[in-house]
CSV table of C-alpha atoms in Angstrom, one decimal:
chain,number,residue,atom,x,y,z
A,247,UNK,CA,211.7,59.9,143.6
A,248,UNK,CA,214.2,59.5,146.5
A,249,UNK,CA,216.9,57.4,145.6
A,250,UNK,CA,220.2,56.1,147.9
A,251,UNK,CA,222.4,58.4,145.9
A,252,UNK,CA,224.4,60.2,148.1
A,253,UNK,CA,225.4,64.0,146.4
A,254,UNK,CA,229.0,65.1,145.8
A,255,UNK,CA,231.4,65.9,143.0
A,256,UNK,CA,234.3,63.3,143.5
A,257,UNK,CA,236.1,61.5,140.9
A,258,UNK,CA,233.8,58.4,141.5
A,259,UNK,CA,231.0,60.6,141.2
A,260,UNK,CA,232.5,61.4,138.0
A,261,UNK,CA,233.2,58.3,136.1
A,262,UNK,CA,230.5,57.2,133.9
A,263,UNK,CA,228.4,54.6,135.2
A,264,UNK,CA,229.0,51.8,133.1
A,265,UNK,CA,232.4,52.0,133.8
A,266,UNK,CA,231.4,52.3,137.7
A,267,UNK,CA,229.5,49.3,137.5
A,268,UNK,CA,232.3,47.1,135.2
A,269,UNK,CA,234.8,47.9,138.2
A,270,UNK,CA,232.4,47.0,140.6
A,271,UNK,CA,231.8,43.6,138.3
A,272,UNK,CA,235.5,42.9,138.3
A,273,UNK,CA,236.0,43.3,141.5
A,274,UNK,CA,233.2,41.1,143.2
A,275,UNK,CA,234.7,38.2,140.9
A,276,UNK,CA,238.5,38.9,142.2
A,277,UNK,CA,237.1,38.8,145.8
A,278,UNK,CA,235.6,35.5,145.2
A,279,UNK,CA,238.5,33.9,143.4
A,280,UNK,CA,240.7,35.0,146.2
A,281,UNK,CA,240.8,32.6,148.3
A,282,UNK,CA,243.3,34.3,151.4
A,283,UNK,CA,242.3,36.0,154.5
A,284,UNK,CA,245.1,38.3,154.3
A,285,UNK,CA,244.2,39.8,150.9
A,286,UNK,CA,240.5,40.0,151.7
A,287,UNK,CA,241.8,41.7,154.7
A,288,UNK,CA,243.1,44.2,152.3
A,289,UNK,CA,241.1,44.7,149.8
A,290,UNK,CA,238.4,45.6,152.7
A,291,UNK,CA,240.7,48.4,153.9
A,292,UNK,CA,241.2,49.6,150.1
A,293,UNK,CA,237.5,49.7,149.9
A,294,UNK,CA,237.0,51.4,152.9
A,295,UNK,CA,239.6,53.7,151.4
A,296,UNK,CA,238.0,54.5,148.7
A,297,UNK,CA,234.7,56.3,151.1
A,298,UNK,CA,236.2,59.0,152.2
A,299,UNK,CA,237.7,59.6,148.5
A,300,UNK,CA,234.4,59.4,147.2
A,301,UNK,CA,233.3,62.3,150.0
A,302,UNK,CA,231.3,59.1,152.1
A,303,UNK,CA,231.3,58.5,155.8
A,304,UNK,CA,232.7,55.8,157.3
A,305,UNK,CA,229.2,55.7,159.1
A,306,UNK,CA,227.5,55.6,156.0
A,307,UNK,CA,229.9,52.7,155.7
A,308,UNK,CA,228.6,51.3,158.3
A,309,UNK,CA,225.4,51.6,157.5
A,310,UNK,CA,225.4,49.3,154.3
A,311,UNK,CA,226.5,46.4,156.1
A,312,UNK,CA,223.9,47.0,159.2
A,313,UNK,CA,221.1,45.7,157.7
A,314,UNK,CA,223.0,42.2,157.7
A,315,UNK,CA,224.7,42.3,160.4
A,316,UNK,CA,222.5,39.3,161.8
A,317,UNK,CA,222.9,37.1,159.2
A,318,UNK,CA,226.9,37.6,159.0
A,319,UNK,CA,226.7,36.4,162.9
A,320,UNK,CA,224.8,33.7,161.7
A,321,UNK,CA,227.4,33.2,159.3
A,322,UNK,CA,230.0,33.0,161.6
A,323,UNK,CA,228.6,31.2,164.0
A,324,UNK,CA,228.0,28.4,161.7
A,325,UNK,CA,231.5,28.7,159.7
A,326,UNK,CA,233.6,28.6,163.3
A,327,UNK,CA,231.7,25.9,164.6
A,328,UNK,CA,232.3,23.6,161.4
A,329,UNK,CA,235.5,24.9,159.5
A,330,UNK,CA,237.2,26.5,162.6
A,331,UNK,CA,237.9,30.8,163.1
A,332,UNK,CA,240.0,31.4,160.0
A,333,UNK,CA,237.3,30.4,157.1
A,334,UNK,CA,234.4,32.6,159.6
A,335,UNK,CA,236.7,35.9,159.2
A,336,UNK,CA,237.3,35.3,155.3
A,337,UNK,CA,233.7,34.2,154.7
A,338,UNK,CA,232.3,37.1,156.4
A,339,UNK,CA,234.8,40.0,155.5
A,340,UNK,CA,235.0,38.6,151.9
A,341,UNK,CA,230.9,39.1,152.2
A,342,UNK,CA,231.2,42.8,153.9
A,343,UNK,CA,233.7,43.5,151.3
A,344,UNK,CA,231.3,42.9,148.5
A,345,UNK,CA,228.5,44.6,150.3
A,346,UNK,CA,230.8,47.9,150.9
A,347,UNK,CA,232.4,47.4,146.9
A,348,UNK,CA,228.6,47.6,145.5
A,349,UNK,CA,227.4,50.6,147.8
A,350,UNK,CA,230.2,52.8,146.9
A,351,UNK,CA,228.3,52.5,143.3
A,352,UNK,CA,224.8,52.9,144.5
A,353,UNK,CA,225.6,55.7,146.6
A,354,UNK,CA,227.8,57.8,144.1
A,355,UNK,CA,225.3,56.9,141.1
A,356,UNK,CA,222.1,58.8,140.4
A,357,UNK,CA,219.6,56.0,139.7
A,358,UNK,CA,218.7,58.4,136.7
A,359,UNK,CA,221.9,58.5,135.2
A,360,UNK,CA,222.0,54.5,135.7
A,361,UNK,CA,218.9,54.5,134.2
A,362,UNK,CA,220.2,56.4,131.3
A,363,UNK,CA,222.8,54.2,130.3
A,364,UNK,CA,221.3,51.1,131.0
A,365,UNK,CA,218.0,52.4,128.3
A,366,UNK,CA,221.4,53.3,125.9
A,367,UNK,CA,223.3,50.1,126.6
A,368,UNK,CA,219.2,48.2,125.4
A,369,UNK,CA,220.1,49.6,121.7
A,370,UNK,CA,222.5,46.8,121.2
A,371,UNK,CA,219.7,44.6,122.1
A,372,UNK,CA,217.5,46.2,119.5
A,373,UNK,CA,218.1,43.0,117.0
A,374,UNK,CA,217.2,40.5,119.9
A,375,UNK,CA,213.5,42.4,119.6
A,376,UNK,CA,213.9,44.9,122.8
A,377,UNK,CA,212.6,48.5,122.2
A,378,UNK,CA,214.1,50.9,124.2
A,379,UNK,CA,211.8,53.2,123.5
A,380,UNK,CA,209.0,50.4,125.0
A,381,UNK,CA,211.7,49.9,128.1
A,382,UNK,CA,211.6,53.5,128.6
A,383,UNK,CA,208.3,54.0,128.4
A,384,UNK,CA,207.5,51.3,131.0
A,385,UNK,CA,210.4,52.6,133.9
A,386,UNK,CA,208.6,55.7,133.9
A,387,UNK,CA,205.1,54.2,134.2
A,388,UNK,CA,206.4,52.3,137.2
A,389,UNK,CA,207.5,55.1,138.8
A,390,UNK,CA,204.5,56.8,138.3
A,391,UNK,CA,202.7,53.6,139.1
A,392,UNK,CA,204.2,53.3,143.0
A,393,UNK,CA,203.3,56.3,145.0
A,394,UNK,CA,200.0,56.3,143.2
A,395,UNK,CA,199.3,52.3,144.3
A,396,UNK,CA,200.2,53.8,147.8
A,397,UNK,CA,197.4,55.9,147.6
A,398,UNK,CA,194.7,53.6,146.7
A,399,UNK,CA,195.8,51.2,149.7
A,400,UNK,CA,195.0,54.1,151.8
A,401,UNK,CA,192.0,54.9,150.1
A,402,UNK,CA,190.7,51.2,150.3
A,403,UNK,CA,191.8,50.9,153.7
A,404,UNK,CA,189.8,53.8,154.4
A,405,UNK,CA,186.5,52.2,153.3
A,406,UNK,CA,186.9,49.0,154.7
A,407,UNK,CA,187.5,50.6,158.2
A,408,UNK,CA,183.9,51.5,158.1
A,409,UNK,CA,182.7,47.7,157.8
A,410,UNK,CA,185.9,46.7,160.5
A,411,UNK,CA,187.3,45.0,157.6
A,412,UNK,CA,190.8,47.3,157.1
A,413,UNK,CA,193.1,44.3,158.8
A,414,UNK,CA,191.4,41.9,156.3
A,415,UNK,CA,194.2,40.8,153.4
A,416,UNK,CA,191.6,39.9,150.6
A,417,UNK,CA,189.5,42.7,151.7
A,418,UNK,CA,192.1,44.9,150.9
A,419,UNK,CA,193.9,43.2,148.2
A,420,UNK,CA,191.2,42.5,145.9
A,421,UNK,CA,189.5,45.8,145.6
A,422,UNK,CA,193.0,47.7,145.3
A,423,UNK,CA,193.9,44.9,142.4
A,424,UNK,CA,190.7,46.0,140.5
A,425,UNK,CA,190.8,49.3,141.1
A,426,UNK,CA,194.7,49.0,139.6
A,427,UNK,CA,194.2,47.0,136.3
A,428,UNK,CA,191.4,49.5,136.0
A,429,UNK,CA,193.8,52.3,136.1
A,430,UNK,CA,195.7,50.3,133.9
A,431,UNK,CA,193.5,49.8,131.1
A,432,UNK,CA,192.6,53.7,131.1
A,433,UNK,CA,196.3,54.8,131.3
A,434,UNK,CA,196.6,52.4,128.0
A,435,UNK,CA,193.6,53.6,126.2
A,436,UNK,CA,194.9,57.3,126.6
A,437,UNK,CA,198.3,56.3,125.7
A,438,UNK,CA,196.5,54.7,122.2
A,439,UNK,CA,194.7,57.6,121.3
A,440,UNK,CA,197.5,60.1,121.8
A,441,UNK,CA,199.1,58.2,118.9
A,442,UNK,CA,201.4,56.4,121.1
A,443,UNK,CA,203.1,54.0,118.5
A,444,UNK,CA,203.9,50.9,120.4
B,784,UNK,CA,198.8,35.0,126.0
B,785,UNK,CA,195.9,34.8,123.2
B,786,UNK,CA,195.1,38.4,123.6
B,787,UNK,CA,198.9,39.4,123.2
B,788,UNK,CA,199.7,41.2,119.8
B,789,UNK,CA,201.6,39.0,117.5
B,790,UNK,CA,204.5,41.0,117.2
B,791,UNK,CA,206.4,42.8,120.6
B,792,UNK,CA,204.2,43.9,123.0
B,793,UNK,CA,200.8,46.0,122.8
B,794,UNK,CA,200.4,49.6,125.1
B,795,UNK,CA,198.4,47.3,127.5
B,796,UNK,CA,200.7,44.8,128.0
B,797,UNK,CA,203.7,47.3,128.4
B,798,UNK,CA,201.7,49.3,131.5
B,799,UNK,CA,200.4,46.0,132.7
B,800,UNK,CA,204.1,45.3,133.3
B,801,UNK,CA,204.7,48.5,134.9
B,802,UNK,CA,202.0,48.2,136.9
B,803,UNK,CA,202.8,44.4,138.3
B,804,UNK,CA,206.6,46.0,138.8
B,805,UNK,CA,205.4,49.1,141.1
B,806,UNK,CA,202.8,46.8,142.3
B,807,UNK,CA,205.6,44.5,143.9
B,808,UNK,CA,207.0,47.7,144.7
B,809,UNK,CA,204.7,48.7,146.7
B,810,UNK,CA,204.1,45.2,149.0
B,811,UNK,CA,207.2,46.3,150.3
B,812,UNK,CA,206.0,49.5,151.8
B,813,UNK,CA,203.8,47.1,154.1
B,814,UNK,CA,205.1,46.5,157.1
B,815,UNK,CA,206.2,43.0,157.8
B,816,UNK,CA,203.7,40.7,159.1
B,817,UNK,CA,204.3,38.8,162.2
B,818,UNK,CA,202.2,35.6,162.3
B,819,UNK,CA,203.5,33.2,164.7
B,820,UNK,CA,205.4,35.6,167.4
B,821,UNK,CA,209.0,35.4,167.5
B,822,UNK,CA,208.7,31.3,166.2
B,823,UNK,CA,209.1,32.3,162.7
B,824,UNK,CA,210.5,35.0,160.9
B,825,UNK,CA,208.4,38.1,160.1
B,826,UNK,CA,207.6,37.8,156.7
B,827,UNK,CA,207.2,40.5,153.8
B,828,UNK,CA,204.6,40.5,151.8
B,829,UNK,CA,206.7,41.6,148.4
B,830,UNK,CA,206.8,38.1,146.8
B,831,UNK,CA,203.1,37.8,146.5
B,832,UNK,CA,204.3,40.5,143.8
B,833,UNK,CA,206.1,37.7,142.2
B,834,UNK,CA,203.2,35.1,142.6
B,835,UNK,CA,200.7,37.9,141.5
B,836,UNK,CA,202.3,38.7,138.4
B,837,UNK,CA,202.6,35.0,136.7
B,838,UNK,CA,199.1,34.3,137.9
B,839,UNK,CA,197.8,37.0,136.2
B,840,UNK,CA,199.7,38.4,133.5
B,841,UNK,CA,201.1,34.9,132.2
B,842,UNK,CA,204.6,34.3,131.4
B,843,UNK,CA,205.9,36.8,129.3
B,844,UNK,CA,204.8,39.6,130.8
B,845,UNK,CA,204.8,38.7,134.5
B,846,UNK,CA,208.7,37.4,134.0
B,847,UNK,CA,209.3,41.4,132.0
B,848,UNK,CA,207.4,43.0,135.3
B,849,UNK,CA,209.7,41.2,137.8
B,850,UNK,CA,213.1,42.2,135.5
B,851,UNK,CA,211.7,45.5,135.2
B,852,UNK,CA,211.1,45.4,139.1
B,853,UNK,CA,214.7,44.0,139.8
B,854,UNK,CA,216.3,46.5,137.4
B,855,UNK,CA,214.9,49.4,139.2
B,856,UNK,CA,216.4,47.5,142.7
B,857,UNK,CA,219.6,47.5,141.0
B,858,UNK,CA,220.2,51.0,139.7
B,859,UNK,CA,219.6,52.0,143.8
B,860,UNK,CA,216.1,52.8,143.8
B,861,UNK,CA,214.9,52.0,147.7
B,862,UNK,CA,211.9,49.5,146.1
B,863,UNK,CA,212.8,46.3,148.7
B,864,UNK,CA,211.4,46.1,152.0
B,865,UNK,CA,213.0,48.1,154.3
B,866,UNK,CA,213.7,50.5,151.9
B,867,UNK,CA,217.0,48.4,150.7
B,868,UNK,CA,218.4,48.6,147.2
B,869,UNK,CA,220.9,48.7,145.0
B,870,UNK,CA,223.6,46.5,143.8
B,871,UNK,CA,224.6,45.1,146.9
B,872,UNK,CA,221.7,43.7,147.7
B,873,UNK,CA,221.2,42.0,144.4
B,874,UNK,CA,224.9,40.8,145.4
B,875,UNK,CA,224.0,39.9,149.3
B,876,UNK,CA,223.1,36.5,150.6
B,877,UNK,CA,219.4,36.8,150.0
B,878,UNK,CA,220.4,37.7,146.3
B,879,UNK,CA,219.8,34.7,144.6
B,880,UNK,CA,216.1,35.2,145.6
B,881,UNK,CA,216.0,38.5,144.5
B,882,UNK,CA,217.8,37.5,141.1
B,883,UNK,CA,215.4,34.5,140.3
B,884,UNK,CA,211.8,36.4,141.0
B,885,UNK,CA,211.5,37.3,136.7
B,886,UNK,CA,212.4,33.4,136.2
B,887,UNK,CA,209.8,32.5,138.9
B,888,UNK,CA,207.1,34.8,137.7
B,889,UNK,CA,207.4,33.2,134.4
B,890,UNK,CA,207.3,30.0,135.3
B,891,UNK,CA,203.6,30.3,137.4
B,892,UNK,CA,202.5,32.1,134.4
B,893,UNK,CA,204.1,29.6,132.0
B,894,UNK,CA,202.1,26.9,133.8
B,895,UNK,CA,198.8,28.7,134.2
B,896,UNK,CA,199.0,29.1,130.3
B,897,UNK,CA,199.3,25.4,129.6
B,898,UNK,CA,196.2,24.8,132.1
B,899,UNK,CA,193.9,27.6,131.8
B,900,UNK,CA,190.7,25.0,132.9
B,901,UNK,CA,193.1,24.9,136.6
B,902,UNK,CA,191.1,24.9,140.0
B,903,UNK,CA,192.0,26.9,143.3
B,904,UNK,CA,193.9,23.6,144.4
B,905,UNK,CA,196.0,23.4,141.2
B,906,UNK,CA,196.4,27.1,140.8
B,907,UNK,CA,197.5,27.0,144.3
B,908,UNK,CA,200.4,24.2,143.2
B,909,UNK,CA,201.5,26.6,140.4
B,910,UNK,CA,202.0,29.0,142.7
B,911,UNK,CA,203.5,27.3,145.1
B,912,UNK,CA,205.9,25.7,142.9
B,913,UNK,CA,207.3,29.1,141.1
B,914,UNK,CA,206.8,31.0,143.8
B,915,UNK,CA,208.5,28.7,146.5
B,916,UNK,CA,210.2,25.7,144.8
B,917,UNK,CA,212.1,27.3,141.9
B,918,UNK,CA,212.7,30.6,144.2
B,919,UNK,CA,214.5,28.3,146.9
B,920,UNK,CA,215.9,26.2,144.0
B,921,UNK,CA,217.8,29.2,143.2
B,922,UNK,CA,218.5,31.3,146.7
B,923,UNK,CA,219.6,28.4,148.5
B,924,UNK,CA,222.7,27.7,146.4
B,925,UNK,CA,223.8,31.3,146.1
B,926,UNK,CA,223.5,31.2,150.0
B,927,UNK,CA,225.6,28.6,150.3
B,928,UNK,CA,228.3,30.0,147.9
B,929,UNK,CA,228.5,33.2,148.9
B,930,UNK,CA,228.6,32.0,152.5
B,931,UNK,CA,230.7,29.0,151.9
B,932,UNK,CA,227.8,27.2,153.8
B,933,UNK,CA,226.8,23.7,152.6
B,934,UNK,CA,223.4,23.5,151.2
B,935,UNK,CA,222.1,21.4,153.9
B,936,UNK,CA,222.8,24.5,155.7
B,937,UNK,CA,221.7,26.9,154.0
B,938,UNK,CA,218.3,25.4,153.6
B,939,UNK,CA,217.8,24.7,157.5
B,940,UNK,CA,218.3,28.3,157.7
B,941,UNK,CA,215.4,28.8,155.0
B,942,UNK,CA,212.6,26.1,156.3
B,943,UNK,CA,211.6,28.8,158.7
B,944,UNK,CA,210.6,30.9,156.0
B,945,UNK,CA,208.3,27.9,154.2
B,946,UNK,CA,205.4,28.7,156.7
B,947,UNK,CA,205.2,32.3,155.4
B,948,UNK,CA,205.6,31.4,151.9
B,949,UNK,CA,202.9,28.7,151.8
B,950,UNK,CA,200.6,32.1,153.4
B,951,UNK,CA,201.8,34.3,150.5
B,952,UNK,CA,200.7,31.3,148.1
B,953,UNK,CA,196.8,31.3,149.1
B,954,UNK,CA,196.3,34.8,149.0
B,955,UNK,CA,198.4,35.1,145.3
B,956,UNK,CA,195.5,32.2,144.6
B,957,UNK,CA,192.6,33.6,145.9
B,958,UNK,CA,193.4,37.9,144.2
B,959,UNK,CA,194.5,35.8,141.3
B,960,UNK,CA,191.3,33.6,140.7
B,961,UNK,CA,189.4,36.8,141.6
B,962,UNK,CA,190.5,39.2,138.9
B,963,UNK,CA,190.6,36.9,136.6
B,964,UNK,CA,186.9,36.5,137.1
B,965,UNK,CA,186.5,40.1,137.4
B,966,UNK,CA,188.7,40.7,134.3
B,967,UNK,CA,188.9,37.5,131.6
B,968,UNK,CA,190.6,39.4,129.1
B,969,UNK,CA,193.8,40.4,131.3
């Protein structure tokens, strides 16, 4: 399964993710208590810092925060216009700040190895009633579940082109739902009789 | 729901959940549909996972298939449209949204519990007001926080997306009425 992980052997690489992801917790909340353009100004820079220490681009940088670049023009056209230049910058860099802080965790993460602590961190919610085991279990169905789901669209799709019916929502939709929870309910009967205890 | 083992959750319900999470997974691999040119923004089709889920599964299950769904987004698994994911997005403006789909999901299916006898016109409302309402309800403020926008603001920038939505709400209706008439015992 691809993921956004980007390979390398850094010292953020390194560190656990749990730890990873409290740092990136911590530091979201400072950025929003801050209040000062100057600081966000530099805890931008000390985030941007932190890319090239992690073996990351400045251009994958970049592209973290393109996806939003329209609404952060929106942003600041709309901040300028009411509360004047100084609260746009803030608003916006706080908000590029945050986007670059949570990257640097997503891209020198495995989503597996966030996986895997997140299914060890479930144990301490084993007296609330949640089964890790059962959590488990269900991520890796899911992942299963997606490229196959892909394949039935195209496969439905497929059919209804020869009744000029493959631009049709419903026409799609509903056969690929039935053909899914079909899938569904065989995947759980095998599961059953492989002495699956759930 | 009745058929729902008294204690935890059956086999059945835990790959129903899995399948509801890749199947929201896999609305965003569609491309987005333009319906009214460049009027009104392009809209994705991966909320009618979230719609889809309450109406079928019920609450329980079709609020565990969004977290699962969200919790895959957030270790940085490329499941959003556009192939986004990760923390930051969770984090972004649109996060609120994002964040509030396993609450929205179990509130359509916690309402078509308590009225199993509902029509297309009521199922529709459901729908409409998990799916829409309570989404907005929480993406709008988060907006406006992160942002520092008002909220008056922050929900003129989000009428343009109502038209779409209300779309998304007839077919969640219609595949929902039909599998549940194709399978009663979901």
């Amino acid at each position: 399964m691809l993921d956004l992980y980007s390979p390398g052997g850094s010292l953020l690489h390194r560190l656990p993710p749990a730890a990873k992801m409290l740092a990136m917790m911590l530091g979201a909340t400072l950025l929003f208590i801050n209040q000062s353009l100057p600081l966000t100004v530099a805890a931008t820079l000390v985030i941007l810092a932190l890319y090239p220490i992690a073996q990351l681009t400045l251009k994958q940088a970049f592209a973290q925060v393109r996806p939003l670049l329209i609404i952060f023009m929106l942003f600041f056209a709309v901040q300028w216009y009411f509360s004047g230049l100084e609260l746009a910058a803030y608003v916006v860099l706080r908000l590029a700040a945050l986007i670059l802080l949570a990257s640097l965790v997503t891209l020198t993460t495995k989503s597996s190895d966030m996986i895997d602590s997140m299914t060890r961190g479930l144990r301490y919610l084993q007296p609330l009633g949640v089964n890790p085991e059962k959590v488990s279990l269900a991520i890796s169905l899911a992942l299963r579940f997606i490229p196959v789901l892909a394949q039935i669209t195209r496969e439905v799709r497929e059919a209804q082109k020869t009744r000029g019916l493959e631009r049709s929502v419903i026409a799609v939709a509903m056969p690929l739902a039935i053909r899914a929870i079909k899938m569904a309910d065989e995947i759980s009967d095998a599961i059953d009789s492989r002495g699956y205890r759930s | 729901m009745e058929t729902t083992a008294p204690r935890g959750l059956a086999t059945k319900d835990i790959v129903y959940i899995a399948l509801f999470a890749a199947l929201t997974a896999a609305l965003g691999l569609m491309p987005p549909i333009h319906f009214a040119g460049a009027a009104l923004p392009p809209i994705s089709a991966q909320s009618l996972g979230v719609m889809l889920a309450g109406a079928v599964l019920g609450s329980k299950r079709g609020g565990l298939a969004l977290l699962l769904f969200i919790a895959l987004v957030a270790v940085g698994l490329p499941l959003l449209s556009g192939g986004r994911g990760g923390f930051q997005v969770l984090m972004g403006t649109s996060g609120g949204f994002l964040l509030a789909w396993p609450l929205c999901a179990y509130i359509i299916g916690y309402l078509m519990e308590k009225d199993t006898a509902a029509g297309p016109a009521k199922i529709g409302l459901y729908v409409a007001f998990g799916g829409i309402v309570v989404m907005y309800a929480a993406g709008i403020p988060w907006m406006a926080f992160i942002g520092k926008l008002g909220l008056s603001k922050s929900l003129t920038i989000m009428v343009a997306y109502i038209p779409g939505d209300l779309v998304k709400v007839v077919l969640a209706t219609i595949i929902a009425r039909g599998l549940r008439r194709a399978y009663p015992n979901l």
